[in-house]
Short mmCIF file of C-alpha atoms and ligand atoms in Angstrom, two decimals:
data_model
loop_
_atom_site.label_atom_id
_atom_site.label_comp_id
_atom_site.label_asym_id
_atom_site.label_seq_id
_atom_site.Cartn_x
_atom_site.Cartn_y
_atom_site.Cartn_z
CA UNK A 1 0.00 0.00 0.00
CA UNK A 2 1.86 3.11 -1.10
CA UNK A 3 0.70 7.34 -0.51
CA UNK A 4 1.56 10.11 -2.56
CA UNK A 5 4.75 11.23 -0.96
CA UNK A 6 4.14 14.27 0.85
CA UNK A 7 6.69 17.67 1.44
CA UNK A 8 9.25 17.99 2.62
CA UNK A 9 10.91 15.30 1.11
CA UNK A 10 12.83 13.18 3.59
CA UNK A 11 16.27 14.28 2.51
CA UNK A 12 15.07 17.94 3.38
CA UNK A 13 13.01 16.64 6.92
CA UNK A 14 16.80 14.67 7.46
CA UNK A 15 18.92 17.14 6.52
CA UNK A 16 16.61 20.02 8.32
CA UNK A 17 16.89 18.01 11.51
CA UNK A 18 20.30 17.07 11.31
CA UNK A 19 21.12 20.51 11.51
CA UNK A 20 19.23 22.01 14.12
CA UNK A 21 18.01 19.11 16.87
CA UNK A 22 20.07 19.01 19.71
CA UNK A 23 21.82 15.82 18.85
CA UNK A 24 20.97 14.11 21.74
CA UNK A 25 18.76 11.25 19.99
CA UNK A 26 19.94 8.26 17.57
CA UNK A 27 18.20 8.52 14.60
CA UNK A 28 17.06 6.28 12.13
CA UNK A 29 16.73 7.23 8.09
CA UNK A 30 13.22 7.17 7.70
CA UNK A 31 10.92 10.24 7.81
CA UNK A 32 7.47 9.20 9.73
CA UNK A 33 4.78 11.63 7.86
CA UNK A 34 1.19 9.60 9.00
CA UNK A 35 -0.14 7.00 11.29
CA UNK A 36 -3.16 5.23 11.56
CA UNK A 37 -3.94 2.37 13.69
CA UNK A 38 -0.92 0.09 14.01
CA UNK A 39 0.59 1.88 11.05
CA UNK A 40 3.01 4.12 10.29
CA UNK A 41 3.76 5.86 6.66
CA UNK A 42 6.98 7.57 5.90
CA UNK A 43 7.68 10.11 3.31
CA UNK A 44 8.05 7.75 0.43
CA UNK A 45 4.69 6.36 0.71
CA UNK A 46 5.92 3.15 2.55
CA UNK A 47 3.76 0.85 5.38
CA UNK A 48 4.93 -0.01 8.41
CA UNK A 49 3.74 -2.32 11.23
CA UNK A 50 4.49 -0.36 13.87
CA UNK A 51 6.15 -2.00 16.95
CA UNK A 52 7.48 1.12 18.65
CA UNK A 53 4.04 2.50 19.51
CA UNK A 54 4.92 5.87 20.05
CA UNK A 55 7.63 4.61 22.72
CA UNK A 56 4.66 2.89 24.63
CA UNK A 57 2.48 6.47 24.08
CA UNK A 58 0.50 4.77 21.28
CA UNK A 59 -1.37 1.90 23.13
CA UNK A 60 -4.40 3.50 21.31
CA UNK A 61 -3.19 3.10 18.04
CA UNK A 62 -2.23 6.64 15.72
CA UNK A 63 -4.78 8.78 14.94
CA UNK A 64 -7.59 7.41 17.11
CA UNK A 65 -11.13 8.93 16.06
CA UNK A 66 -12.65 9.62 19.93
CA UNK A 67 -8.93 11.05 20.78
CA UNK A 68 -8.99 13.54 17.44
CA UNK A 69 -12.64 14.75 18.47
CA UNK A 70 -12.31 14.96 21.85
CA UNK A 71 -8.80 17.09 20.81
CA UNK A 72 -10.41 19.20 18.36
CA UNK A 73 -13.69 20.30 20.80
CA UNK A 74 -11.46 20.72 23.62
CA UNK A 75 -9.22 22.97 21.58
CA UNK A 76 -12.01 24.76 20.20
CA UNK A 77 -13.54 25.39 24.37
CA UNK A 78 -10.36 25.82 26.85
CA UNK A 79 -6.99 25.03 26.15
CA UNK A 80 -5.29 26.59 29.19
CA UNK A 81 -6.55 26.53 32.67
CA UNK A 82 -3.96 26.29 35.39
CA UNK A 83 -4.71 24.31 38.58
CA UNK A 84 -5.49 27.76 40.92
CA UNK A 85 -9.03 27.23 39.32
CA UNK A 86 -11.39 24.63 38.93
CA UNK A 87 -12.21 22.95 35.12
CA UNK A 88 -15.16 20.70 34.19
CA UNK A 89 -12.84 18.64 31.87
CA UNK A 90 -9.96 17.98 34.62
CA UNK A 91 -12.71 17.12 37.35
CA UNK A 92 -13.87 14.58 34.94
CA UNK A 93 -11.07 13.19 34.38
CA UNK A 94 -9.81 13.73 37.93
CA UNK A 95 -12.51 10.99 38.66
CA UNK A 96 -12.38 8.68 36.07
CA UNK A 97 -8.22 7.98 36.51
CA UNK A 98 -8.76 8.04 40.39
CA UNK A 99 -11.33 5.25 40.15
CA UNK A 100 -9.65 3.43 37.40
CA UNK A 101 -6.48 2.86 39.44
CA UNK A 102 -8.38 2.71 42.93
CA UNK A 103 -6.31 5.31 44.34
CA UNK A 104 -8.28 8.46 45.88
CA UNK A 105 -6.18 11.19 44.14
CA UNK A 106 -3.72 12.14 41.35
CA UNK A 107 -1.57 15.10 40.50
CA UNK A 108 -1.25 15.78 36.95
CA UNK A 109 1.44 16.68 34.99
CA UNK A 110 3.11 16.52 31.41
CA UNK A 111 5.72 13.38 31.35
CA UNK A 112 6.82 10.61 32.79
CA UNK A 113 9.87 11.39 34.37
CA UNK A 114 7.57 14.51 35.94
CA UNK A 115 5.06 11.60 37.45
CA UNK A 116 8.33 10.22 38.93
CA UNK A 117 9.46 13.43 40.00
CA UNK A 118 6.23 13.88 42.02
CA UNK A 119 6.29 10.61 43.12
CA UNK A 120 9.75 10.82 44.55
CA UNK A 121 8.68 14.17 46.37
CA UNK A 122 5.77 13.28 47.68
CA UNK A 123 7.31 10.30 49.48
CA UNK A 124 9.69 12.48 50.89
CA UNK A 125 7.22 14.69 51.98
CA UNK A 126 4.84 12.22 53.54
CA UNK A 127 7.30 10.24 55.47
CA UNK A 128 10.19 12.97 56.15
CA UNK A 129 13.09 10.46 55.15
CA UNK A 130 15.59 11.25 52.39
CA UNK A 131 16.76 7.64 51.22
CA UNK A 132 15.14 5.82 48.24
CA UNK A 133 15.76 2.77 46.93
CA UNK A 134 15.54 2.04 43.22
CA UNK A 135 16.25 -1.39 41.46
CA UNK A 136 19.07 -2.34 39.12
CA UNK A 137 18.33 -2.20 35.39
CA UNK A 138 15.42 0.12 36.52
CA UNK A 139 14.65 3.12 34.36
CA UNK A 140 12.69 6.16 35.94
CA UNK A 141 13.59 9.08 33.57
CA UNK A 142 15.72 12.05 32.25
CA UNK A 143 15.35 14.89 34.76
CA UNK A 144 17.56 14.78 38.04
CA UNK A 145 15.36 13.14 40.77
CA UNK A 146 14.04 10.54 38.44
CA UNK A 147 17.47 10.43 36.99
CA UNK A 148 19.06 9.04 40.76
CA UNK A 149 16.58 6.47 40.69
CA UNK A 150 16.75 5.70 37.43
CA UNK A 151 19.87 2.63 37.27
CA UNK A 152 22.20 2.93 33.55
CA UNK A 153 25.80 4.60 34.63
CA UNK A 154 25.56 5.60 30.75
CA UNK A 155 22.55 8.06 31.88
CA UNK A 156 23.94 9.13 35.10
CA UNK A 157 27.35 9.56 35.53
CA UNK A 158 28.03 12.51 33.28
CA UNK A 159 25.17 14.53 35.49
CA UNK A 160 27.22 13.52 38.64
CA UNK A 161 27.03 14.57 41.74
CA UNK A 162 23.48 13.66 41.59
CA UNK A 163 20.56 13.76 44.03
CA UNK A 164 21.76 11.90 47.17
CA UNK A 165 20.78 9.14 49.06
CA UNK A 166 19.87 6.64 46.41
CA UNK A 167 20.53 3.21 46.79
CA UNK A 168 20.41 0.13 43.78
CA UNK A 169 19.35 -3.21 44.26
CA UNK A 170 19.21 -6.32 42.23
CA UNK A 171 15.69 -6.97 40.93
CA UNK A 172 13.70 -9.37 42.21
CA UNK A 173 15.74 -10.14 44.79
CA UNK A 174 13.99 -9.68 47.97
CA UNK A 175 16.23 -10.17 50.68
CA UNK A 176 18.45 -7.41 49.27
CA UNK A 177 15.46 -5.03 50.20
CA UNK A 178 15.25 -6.51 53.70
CA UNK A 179 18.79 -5.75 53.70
CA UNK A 180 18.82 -2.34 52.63
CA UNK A 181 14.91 -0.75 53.32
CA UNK A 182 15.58 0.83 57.02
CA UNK A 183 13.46 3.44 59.36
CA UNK A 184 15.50 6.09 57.08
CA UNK A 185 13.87 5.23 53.74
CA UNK A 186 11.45 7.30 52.28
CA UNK A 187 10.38 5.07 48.99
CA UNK A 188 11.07 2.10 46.96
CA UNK A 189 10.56 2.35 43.15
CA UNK A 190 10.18 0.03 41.15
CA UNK A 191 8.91 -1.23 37.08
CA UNK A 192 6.43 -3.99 37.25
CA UNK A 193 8.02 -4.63 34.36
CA UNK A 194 11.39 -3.22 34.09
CA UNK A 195 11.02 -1.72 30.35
CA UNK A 196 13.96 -0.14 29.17
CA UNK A 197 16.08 -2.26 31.33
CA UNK A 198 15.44 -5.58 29.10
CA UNK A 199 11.73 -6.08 29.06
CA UNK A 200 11.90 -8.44 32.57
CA UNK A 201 8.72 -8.93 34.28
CA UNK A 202 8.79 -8.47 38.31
CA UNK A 203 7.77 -11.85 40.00
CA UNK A 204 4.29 -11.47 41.92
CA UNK A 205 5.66 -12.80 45.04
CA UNK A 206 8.65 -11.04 45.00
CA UNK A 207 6.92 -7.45 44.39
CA UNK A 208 3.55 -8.23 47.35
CA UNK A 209 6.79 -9.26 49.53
CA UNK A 210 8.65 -5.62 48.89
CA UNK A 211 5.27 -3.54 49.38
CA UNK A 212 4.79 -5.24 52.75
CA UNK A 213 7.87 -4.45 53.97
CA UNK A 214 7.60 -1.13 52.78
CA UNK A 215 4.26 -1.21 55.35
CA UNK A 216 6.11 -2.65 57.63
CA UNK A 217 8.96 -0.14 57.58
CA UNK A 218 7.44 2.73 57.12
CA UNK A 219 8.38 3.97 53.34
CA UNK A 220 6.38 4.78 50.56
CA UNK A 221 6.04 1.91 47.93
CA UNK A 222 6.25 3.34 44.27
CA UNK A 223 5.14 1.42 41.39
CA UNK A 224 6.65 3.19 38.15
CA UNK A 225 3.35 2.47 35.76
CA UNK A 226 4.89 4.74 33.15
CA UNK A 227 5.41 2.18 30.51
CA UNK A 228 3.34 -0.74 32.06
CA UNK A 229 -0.31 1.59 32.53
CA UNK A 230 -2.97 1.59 29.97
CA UNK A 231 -3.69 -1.85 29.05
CA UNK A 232 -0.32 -2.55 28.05
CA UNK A 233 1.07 -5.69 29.91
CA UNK A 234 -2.74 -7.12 29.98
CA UNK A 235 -4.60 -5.12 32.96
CA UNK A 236 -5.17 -1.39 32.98
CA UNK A 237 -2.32 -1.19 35.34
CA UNK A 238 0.44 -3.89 35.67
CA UNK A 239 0.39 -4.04 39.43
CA UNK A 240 -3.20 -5.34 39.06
CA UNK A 241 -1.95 -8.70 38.17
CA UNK A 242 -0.48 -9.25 41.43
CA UNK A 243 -3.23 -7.30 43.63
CA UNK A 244 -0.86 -4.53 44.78
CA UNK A 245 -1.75 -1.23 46.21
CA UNK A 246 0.91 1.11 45.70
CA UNK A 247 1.23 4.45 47.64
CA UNK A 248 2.21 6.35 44.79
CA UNK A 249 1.75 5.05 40.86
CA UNK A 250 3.74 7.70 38.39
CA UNK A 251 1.86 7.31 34.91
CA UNK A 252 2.37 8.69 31.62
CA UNK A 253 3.12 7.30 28.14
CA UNK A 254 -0.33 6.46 26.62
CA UNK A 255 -2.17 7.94 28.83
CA UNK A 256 -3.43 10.94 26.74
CA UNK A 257 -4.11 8.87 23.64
CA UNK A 258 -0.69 10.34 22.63
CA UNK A 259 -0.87 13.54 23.82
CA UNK A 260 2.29 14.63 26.35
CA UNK A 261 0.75 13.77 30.05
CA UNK A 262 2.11 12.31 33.05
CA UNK A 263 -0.02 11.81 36.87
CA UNK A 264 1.12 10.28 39.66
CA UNK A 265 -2.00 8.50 41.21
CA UNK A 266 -1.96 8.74 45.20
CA UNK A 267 -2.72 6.25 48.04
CA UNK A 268 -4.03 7.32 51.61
CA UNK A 269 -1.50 6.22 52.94
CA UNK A 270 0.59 9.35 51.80
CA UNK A 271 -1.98 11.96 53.74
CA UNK A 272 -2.33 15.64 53.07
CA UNK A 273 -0.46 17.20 50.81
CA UNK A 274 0.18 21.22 51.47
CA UNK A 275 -0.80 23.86 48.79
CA UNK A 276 2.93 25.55 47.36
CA UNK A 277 4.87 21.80 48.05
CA UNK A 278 4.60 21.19 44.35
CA UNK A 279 2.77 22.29 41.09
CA UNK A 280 3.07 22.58 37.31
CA UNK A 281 2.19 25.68 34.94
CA UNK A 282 1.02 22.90 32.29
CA UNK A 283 -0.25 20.38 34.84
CA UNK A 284 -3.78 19.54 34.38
CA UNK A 285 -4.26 21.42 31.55
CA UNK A 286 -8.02 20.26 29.52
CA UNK A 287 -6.71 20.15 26.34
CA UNK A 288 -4.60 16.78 28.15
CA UNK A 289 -7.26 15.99 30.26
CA UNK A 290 -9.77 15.62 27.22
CA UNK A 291 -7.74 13.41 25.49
CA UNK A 292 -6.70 11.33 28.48
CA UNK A 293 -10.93 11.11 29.13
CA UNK A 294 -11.17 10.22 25.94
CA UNK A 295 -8.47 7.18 26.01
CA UNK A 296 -9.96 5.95 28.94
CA UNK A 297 -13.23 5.64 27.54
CA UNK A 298 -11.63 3.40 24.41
CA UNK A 299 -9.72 1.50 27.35
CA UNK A 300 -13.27 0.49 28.28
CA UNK A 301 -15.28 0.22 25.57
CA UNK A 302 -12.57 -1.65 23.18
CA UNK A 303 -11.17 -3.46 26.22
CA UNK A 304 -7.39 -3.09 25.05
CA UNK A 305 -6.66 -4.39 28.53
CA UNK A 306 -8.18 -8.22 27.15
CA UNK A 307 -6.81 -7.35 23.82
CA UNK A 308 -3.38 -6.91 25.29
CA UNK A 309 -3.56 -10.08 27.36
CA UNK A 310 -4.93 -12.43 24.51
CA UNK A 311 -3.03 -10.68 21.73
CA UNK A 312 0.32 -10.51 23.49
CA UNK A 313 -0.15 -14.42 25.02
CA UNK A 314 -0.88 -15.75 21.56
CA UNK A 315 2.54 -13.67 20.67
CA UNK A 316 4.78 -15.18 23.29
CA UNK A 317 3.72 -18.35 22.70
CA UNK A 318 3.88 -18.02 18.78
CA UNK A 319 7.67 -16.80 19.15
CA UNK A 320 8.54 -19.12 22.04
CA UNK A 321 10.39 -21.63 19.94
CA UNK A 322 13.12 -18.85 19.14
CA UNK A 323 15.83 -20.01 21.78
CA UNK A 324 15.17 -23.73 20.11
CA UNK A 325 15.04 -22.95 16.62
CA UNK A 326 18.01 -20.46 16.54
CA UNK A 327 20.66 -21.00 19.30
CA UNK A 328 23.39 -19.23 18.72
CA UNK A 329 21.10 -16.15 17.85
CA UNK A 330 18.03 -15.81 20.58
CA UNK A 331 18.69 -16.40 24.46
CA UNK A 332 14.96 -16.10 25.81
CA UNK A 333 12.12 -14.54 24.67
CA UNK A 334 9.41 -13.71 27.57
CA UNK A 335 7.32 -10.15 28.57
CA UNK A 336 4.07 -9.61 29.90
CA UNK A 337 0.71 -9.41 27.39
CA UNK A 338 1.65 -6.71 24.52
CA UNK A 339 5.40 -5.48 26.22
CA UNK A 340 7.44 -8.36 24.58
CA UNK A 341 11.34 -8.79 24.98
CA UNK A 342 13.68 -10.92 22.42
CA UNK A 343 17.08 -11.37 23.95
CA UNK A 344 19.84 -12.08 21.68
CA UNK A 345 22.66 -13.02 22.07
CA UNK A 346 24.48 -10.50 19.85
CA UNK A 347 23.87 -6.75 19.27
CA UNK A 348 20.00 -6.25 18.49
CA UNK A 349 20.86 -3.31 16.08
CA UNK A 350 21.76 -5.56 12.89
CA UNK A 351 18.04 -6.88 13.45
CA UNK A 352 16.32 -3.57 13.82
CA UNK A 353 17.26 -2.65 10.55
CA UNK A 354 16.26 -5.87 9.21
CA UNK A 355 13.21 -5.63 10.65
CA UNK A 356 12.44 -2.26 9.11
CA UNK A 357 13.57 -3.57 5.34
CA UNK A 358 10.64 -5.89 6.01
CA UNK A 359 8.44 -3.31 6.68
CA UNK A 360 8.71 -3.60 10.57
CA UNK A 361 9.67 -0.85 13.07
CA UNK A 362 10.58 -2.29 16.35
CA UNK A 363 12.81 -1.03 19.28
CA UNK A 364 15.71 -2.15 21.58
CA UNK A 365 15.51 -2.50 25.17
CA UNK A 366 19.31 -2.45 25.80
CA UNK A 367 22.20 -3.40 23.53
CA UNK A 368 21.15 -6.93 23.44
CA UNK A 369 17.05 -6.99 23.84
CA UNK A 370 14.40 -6.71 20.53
CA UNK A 371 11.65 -5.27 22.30
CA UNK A 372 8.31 -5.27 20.74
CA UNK A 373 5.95 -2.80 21.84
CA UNK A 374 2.97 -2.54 19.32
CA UNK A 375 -0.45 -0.55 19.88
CA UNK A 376 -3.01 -2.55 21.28
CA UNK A 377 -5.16 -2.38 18.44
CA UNK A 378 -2.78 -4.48 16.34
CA UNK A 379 -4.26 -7.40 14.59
CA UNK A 380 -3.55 -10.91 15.21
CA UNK A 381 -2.28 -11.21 11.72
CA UNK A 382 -0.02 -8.18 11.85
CA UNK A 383 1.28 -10.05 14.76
CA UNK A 384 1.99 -13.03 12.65
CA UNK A 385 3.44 -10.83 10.05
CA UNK A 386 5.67 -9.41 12.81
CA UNK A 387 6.72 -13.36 14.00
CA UNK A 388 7.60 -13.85 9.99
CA UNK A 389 9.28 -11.17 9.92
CA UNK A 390 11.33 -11.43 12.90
CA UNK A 391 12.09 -15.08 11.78
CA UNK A 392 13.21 -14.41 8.76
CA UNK A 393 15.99 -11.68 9.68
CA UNK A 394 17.02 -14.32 11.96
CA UNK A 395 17.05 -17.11 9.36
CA UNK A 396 19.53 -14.80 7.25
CA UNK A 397 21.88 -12.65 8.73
CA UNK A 398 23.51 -11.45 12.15
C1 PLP B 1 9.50 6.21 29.60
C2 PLP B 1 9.59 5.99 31.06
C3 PLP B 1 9.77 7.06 31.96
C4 PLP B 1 10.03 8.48 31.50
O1 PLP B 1 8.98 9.01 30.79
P1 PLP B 1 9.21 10.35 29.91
O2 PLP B 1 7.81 10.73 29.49
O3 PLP B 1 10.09 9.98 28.78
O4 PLP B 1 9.82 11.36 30.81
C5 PLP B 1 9.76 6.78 33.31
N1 PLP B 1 9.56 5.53 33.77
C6 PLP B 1 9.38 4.49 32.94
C7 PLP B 1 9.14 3.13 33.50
C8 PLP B 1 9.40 4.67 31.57
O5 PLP B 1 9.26 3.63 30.74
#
């Protein structure tokens, strides 16, 4: 299926970019111009099954028709509306999230690394302890709180010294918590499923065991939803698999239908919060909210939750043979409904670029992990296109 290419041509787009961004992002030559669904077009006119999804923003699938309205009236009505006053829009959305997660309130923002921000302040500010304690191969973020927290020297070290008072820990590991959560920490944060970090799913027992000794120590237990929320790993929220109740649950990613959002979803066990102890000019603002009411309603009524657990089980166990089938290629292949991991055992980058010669974008998780991240809507047989796909770059090269 090809489009009339559209302007600016790629090479302009390319060189235009090249130019002027800040550098600070790998890039790929290909010039995305459209999406719809669980497609992408670039500026040729060429298909893609898209398995980056946005970066896990695109659970709803590009260009999603209750997301564009609810956009377009919302723009039309109130764009900006700080916090100071009330808004219809926010209060209904306000209510919606809350009861969603179960948690009584939220504090909205515009990223995910802000949800973590507020997460990490609000534990500080409800317990009056300094110390958090993160987990290795965890990844929280870009700005310098979230940053601590977050695990990759590569990310970290050149911003050093840091925000004190972190400590790492191996994942899944629990008496390394019992070792190292004291009457001096403030928070533990962790992924449900680490995402960046290799796509490796937290073990139920293993994260129930971590929030009750956060109870029973006194921090704040932090479940870092930003990649896991929305339907993605087969629940609305990941932790729901396991029955947690975090204190504090930092969202973001999908949760605007695409549009930039973060919220960090609040437990009672974290108590008042003072007016002035934190805030955002953007934060709650009802062109957001209206989108992120919106994607919650096609949560619901398209159930991408069930479409993300039966979609992404069918998946795991369609590319399960991997490890047998190519050996000296594929370690393990595992994830959690619709966030799927392929570790290899050499460089993943050779792959990616097969991938996309086939007409499939896909993304790393690490140097080593093929991490497939698709919106929800996908079809089963795009899946199996993606499976192909996969198998043959395998079958030839690397
Ligand atoms: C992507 C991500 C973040 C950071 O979100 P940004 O919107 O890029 O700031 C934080 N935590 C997790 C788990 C993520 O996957």
């Amino acid at each position: 299926m090809t489009d009339q290419p559209t302007s600016p041509t790629p090479l302009t787009s390319m060189s235009l970019e090249d130019a002027h961004t800040s550098g600070v992002y790998p890039k790929r030559a290909l010039t995305i111009v459209r999406g719809q669904g669980a497609y992408l077009w670039d500026s040729e006119g060429r298909r893609y099954i898209d398995c980056v999804g946005g970066q896990g923003a695109a659970n709803l699938g590009h260009a999603h028709p209750a997301v564009v309205a609810a956009i377009q009236n919302q723009a039309a009505t109130l764009i900006s509306c700080p916090e100071i006053f009330y808004n219809d829009t926010r209060a209904a959305l306000l209510e919606k999230l809350t009861t969603a997660a179960g948690m009584p309130r939220a504090f909205l923002c515009n990223s995910g690394t802000e949800a973590v921000e507020a997460a990490l302040k609000f534990a500080k500010l409800a317990t009056g302890r300094k110390h958090i304690v993160a987990a290795k191969r965890g990844f929280h973020g870009r700005t310098m709180g979230a940053l601590a927290a977050t695990w990759e020297p590569k990310y970290r070290e050149p911003f050093e010294p840091g925000v004190p008072n972190y400590t790492h820990v191996p994942y899944n590991d629990l008496s390394a918590l019992e070792a190292e959560i004291s009457d001096q920490t403030a928070a533990l944060i962790l992924e449900v499923v680490q995402g960046e970090g290799g796509v490796r799913p937290g073990d139920g027992e293993y994260l129930r065991a971590a929030q009750a000794l956060c109870r029973e120590r006194g921090a704040m237990f932090i479940t870092d939803e930003v990649q896991t929320g929305f339907g993605r790993t087969g629940k609305l929220f990941a932790h729901q698999h396991y029955g947690l109740e975090p204190d504090l649950m930092p969202v973001a990613k999908s949760m605007a239908g695409g549009l930039p959002m973060g919220a960090c979803l609040i437990g009672s066990r974290v108590g008042t919060l003072e007016p002035m102890t934190h805030g955002s000019t953007f934060g709650g603002n009802p062109l957001a909210c209206a989108a992120a009411l919106a994607a919650l309603e096609v949560m619901d009524t398209e159930d991408l939750p069930g479409r993300a657990a039966a979609l992404g089980g069918w998946m795991l166990e369609r590319l399960a043979d991997l490890p047998s089938r190519f050996p000296e290629k594929v370690r393990e292949v595992r994830g959690l409904g619709l966030l799927l991991g392929i570790e290899l055992r050499n460089k993943v980058a050779p792959v990616l670029r097969g991938l996309q010669e086939r007409g499939v974008l896909a993304l790393p998780a690490g140097v080593t992990v093929l991490r497939l991240l698709p919106p929800l809507v996908i079809s089963k047989d795009d899946l199996e296109l993606v499976a192909q796909a996969v198998e043959a770059v395998l079958t030839q090269s690397v």
